[in-house]
Short mmCIF file of C-alpha atoms in Angstrom, two decimals:
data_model
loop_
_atom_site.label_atom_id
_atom_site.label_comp_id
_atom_site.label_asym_id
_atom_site.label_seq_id
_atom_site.Cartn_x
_atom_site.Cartn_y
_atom_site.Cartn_z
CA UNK A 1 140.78 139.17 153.29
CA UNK A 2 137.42 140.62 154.47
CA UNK A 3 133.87 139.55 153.31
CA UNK A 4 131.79 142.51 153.06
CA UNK A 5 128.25 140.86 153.96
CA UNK A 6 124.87 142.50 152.65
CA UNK A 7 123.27 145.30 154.59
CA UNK A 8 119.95 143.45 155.77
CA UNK A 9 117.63 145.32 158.03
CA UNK A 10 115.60 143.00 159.07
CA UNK A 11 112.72 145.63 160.08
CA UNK A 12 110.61 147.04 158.17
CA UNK A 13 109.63 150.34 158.65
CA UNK A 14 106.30 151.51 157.37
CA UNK A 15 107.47 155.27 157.75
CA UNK A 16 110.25 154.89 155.00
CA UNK A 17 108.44 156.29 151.49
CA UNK A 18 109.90 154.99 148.21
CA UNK A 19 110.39 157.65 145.49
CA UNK A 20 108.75 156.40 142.48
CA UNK A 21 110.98 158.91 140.18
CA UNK A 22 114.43 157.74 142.14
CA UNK A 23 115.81 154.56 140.02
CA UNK A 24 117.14 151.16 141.45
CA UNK A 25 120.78 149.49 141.51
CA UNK A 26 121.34 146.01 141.87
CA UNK A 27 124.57 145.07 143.65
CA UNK A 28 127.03 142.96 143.95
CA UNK A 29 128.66 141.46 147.32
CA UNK A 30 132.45 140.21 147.81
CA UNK A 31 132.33 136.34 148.32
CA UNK A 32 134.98 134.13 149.80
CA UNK A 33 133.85 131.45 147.38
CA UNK A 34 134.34 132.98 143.39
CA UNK A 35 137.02 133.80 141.61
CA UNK A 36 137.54 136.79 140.36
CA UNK A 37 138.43 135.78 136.43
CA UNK A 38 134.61 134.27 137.24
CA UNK A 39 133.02 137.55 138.28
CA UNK A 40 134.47 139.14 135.44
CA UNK A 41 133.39 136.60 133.32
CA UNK A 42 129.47 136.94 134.74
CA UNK A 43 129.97 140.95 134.04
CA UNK A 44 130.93 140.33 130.41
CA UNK A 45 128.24 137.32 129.90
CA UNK A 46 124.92 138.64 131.64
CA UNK A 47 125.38 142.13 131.42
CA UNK A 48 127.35 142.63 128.30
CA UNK A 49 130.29 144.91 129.78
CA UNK A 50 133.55 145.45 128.00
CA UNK A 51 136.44 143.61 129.84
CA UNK A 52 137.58 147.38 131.29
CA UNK A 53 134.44 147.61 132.53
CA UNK A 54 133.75 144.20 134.01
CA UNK A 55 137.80 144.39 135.43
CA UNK A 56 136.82 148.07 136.91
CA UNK A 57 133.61 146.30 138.73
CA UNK A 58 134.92 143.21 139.77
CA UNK A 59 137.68 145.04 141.43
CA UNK A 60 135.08 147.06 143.33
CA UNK A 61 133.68 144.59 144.76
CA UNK A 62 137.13 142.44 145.44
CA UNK A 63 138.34 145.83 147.05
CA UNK A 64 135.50 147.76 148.42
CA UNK A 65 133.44 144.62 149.26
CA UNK A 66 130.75 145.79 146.99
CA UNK A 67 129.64 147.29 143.34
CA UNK A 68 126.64 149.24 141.74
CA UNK A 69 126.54 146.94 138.54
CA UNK A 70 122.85 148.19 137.30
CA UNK A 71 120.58 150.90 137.59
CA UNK A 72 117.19 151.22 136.47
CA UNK A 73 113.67 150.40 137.21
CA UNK A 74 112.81 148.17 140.28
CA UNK A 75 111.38 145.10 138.12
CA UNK A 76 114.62 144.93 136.19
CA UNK A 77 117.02 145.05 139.08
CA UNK A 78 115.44 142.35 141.33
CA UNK A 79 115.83 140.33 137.67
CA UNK A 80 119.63 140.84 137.24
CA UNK A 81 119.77 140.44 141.27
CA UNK A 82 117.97 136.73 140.50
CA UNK A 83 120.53 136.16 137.55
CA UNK A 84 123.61 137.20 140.06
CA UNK A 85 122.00 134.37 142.53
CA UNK A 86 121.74 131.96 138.99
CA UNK A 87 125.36 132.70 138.75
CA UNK A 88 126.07 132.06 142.47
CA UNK A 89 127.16 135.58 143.12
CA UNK A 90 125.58 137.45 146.11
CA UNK A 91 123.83 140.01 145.13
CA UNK A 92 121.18 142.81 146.30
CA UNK A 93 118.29 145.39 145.01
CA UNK A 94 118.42 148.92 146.87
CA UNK A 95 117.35 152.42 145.61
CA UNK A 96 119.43 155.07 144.40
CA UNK A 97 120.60 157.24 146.75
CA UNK A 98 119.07 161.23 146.33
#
């Protein structure tokens, strides 16, 4: 089993511009600690997905290490990202790719 750990640059470049127009994701990190009936559950109680949908996620991030489980304005992603922490999942805020 591998851990997929978050992608934390830990410099800060002032040369990096944020697009205002691009939207945010929030994401959510494979753990060695939840189980996965748990992470569904979390997808179906915070976020409101039908179980196909939290299944489809939780298996991306059991199998891929990671999963896109919000997009949408900055504000509201570091929110769910705080509720993912509430829940004791790991998760992260990054932009949208272009």
């Amino acid at each position: 089993m591998s851990i997929a750990l978050p992608d934390i640059d830990e410099l800060t470049r002032s040369d990096e511009r944020v697009d205002p127009a691009r939207p945010w994701q929030t994401v959510v990190w494979n753990d060695p600690v939840n189980l996965m009936t748990y992470v569904v559950h979390v997808f179906r109680e915070y976020f409101g997905h039908p179980p196909e949908v939290a299944t489809r996620l939780m298996l991306a991030v059991h199998h891929e290490g990671r999963a896109v489980v919000s997009e949408g304005p900055r504000e509201q992603m570091e929110l769910h990202a705080q509720a993912m922490h509430d829940f004791g999942l790991w998760a992260t805020v990054q932009q949208a790719p272009e």
